[in-house]
Coordinates of C-alpha atoms in Angstrom, one line a residue:
A131 CA 0.0 -0.1 -0.1
H132 CA 3.0 2.3 0.8
D133 CA 4.7 1.7 -2.3
E134 CA 1.8 1.9 -4.6
A135 CA 1.0 5.4 -2.9
A136 CA 4.7 6.6 -3.4
S137 CA 4.1 5.4 -7.0
V138 CA 1.2 7.9 -7.6
H139 CA 4.0 10.8 -6.6
A140 CA 6.6 8.8 -8.6
F141 CA 4.4 9.2 -11.9
L142 CA 3.6 12.8 -11.5
A143 CA 7.0 13.8 -10.9
L144 CA 8.2 11.8 -14.0
A145 CA 5.3 13.7 -16.1
T146 CA 6.9 16.9 -14.9
E147 CA 10.3 16.5 -15.9
L148 CA 9.5 14.8 -19.0
A149 CA 7.2 17.4 -20.0
A150 CA 10.1 19.8 -19.3
H151 CA 12.3 18.1 -22.1
G152 CA 9.2 18.2 -24.2
A153 CA 8.0 14.6 -24.2
P154 CA 5.3 13.6 -26.5
T155 CA 1.8 14.6 -25.0
E156 CA 0.5 11.0 -25.8
V157 CA 3.3 9.8 -23.3
L158 CA 2.4 12.3 -20.7
A159 CA -1.4 11.5 -21.0
R160 CA -0.3 7.6 -20.4
I161 CA 1.7 8.6 -17.1
H162 CA -1.2 10.5 -15.8
L163 CA -3.4 7.5 -16.4
A164 CA -0.7 5.3 -14.7
A165 CA -0.7 7.7 -11.4
D166 CA -4.6 7.0 -11.7
D167 CA -4.1 3.5 -11.6
E168 CA -1.7 3.8 -8.8
R169 CA -4.1 6.1 -6.5
R170 CA -6.8 3.4 -7.2
H171 CA -4.5 0.4 -6.0
A172 CA -3.4 2.2 -3.1
A173 CA -6.9 2.8 -1.8
L174 CA -7.6 -0.9 -2.5
V175 CA -4.5 -2.6 -0.9
T176 CA -4.7 0.4 2.2
D177 CA -8.0 -0.9 2.8
L178 CA -7.3 -4.4 2.6
A179 CA -4.4 -3.8 4.7
L180 CA -6.3 -1.7 7.3
R181 CA -9.2 -4.5 7.7
H182 CA -6.3 -7.2 8.4
G183 CA -5.1 -4.8 11.4
A184 CA -1.9 -3.5 9.5
T185 CA -0.6 0.2 9.5
V186 CA 0.0 1.8 6.3
P187 CA 2.9 4.5 6.5
A188 CA 2.5 7.7 4.2
P189 CA 5.2 8.1 1.7
I190 CA 7.7 10.5 2.2
I191 CA 7.7 13.1 -0.7
T192 CA 11.0 14.7 -1.7
P193 CA 10.6 16.9 -4.5
T194 CA 13.7 16.9 -7.1
P195 CA 14.7 19.2 -9.6
T196 CA 14.3 18.3 -13.2
R197 CA 17.0 16.0 -14.1
D198 CA 18.8 15.6 -17.7
L199 CA 17.6 13.3 -20.2
L200 CA 20.3 10.7 -19.2
A201 CA 19.7 10.6 -15.5
L202 CA 15.8 10.2 -16.5
A203 CA 16.8 7.4 -18.8
V204 CA 18.6 5.3 -16.3
E205 CA 16.0 5.7 -13.7
N206 CA 13.3 4.8 -16.3
M207 CA 15.0 1.7 -17.0
V208 CA 15.7 0.8 -13.7
E209 CA 12.0 1.5 -12.3
G210 CA 10.0 1.1 -15.1
C211 CA 11.7 -1.1 -17.4
V212 CA 13.1 -3.5 -14.7
R213 CA 11.1 -3.3 -11.7
E214 CA 8.0 -2.4 -13.1
T215 CA 8.3 -5.1 -15.4
W216 CA 9.2 -7.8 -12.5
A217 CA 6.3 -6.0 -10.5
A218 CA 3.5 -7.3 -13.3
L219 CA 5.3 -10.5 -13.6
S220 CA 5.0 -11.1 -9.9
A221 CA 1.3 -9.5 -9.6
A222 CA 0.1 -11.8 -12.5
H223 CA 1.7 -14.9 -10.2
Q224 CA -0.5 -13.7 -7.3
A225 CA -3.2 -13.3 -9.5
K226 CA -3.3 -17.2 -10.1
H227 CA -1.8 -18.4 -6.6
A228 CA -3.1 -16.0 -4.0
Q229 CA -4.9 -18.4 -1.4
P230 CA -7.6 -16.1 -0.4
P231 CA -9.9 -16.1 -3.8
E232 CA -10.6 -12.5 -3.0
L233 CA -7.0 -11.3 -3.7
R234 CA -6.6 -13.4 -7.2
G235 CA -9.1 -10.5 -8.3
L236 CA -7.5 -7.7 -7.0
Y237 CA -3.9 -9.0 -8.2
Q238 CA -5.7 -9.7 -11.7
G239 CA -6.6 -5.6 -11.9
I240 CA -3.2 -4.8 -10.4
A241 CA -1.2 -7.2 -13.0
A242 CA -3.0 -5.8 -15.9
D243 CA -2.5 -2.3 -14.7
E244 CA 1.2 -2.9 -14.0
T245 CA 1.7 -4.7 -17.3
T246 CA 0.4 -1.3 -18.9
H247 CA 3.0 0.7 -16.4
A248 CA 5.9 -1.8 -17.6
E249 CA 4.5 -0.8 -21.5
L250 CA 4.6 2.8 -20.7
A251 CA 8.3 2.4 -19.3
W252 CA 9.2 0.7 -22.7
S253 CA 7.5 3.6 -24.6
I254 CA 9.6 6.1 -22.5
H255 CA 12.5 4.4 -22.8
T256 CA 12.6 4.5 -26.6
W257 CA 11.7 8.2 -26.8
L258 CA 14.6 9.0 -24.3
I259 CA 16.9 6.7 -25.9
G260 CA 16.3 8.6 -29.3
Q261 CA 17.4 11.7 -27.7
L262 CA 21.0 10.6 -26.2
S263 CA 24.1 9.8 -27.7
E264 CA 25.4 6.4 -28.1
S265 CA 27.8 6.5 -24.7
S266 CA 24.6 7.5 -22.9
H267 CA 23.0 4.5 -24.5
N268 CA 26.1 2.4 -23.1
M269 CA 25.3 3.9 -19.3
V270 CA 21.7 3.0 -19.9
T271 CA 22.4 -0.5 -20.8
A272 CA 24.8 -0.9 -17.8
A273 CA 22.2 0.5 -15.7
R274 CA 19.7 -2.2 -16.8
R275 CA 22.2 -5.2 -16.2
A276 CA 22.9 -3.7 -12.7
A277 CA 19.2 -3.7 -11.7
I278 CA 18.6 -7.1 -13.2
R279 CA 21.5 -8.4 -10.8
Q280 CA 20.4 -6.2 -8.0
L281 CA 16.9 -8.0 -8.3
H282 CA 18.4 -11.2 -9.0
T283 CA 20.5 -11.1 -5.7
K284 CA 17.3 -9.8 -3.7
L285 CA 15.1 -12.6 -5.0
A286 CA 17.7 -15.2 -4.1
A287 CA 18.0 -14.2 -0.8
H288 CA 14.3 -13.6 -0.1
P289 CA 13.1 -16.3 2.6
D290 CA 9.7 -18.3 1.7
E291 CA 7.7 -17.1 4.4
P292 CA 4.2 -18.8 4.7
G293 CA 2.4 -15.6 5.0
L294 CA 3.8 -14.3 1.6
L295 CA 3.5 -17.6 -0.3
A296 CA -0.3 -17.4 0.7
L297 CA -0.7 -14.0 -0.8
G298 CA 0.8 -15.7 -4.0
V299 CA 4.4 -14.1 -3.9
P300 CA 6.1 -16.7 -6.0
A301 CA 8.5 -18.7 -3.9
R302 CA 12.4 -18.3 -4.0
A303 CA 12.8 -20.7 -6.9
T304 CA 9.8 -19.9 -8.5
A305 CA 10.6 -15.9 -8.5
L306 CA 14.4 -16.8 -9.8
H307 CA 12.9 -19.2 -12.5
L308 CA 10.7 -16.2 -13.6
L309 CA 13.2 -13.7 -13.6
T310 CA 15.4 -15.9 -15.6
G311 CA 12.7 -16.3 -18.4
L312 CA 12.1 -12.7 -18.2
D313 CA 15.7 -11.9 -18.8
A314 CA 16.0 -14.2 -21.8
A315 CA 12.6 -13.1 -23.4
L316 CA 12.9 -9.2 -22.9
W317 CA 15.7 -7.6 -20.9
S318 CA 18.8 -9.4 -22.8
L319 CA 17.1 -8.4 -26.3
A320 CA 16.3 -4.9 -25.4
A321 CA 18.4 -2.2 -27.1

C-alpha cells in the first residue's frame, strides 16, 4: 500500500520532468493515467491492509529538480523497464496463486495495470533513448544489467515466508525461474 501510494507521486514527478524536456503529449497522458491507476491500487490495498490490522505509513515525498535526459533514462530503465516489468509478472503470479480468492481478483486488476505501466516504461525508454548519444545508450544498458543483477540477488536471498506464499508471492525458486525467463525473453534482447 505504501509503495502504491509512493508510485502516484513518482509518476506525477516523471510527467513534470518529461514535459520540461518536450516529451510527446501522448506519453504524458499515459503517465497521468498510470498515476490514476496507482491511486486506485493504493486505496484498494490500504483498505485491505487496514481491515487486517496493518498500519500503512504515508510515503515521504522529496521534491527533486528536473534532471537531465540521461538521469531520467537510467531511472526509467531501472524503475520502469526492470522493476515495473518484474512487478507486473509477480502480480500475475499472485493473481493465480493467492490463497484468499478475493485477492486473486485484486491481483488480476493490479497485474493488468502494472503490465500497462511496464509497457509505458518501454515507450518512455524508446523516446528517451532517441534523444541520447551512443555513450549514453551504453550507460542505460549498464544500468539495466545492474538492476537485473540486484533484483536477482534480492530474490535469491528472499525467504519463503508462509504468509507471503499465501498471498501468491512467488517462492524463491519460482521467482528466480520467472526472472531468468523474463531476462531471456525481454531484457537481454532490449536495445
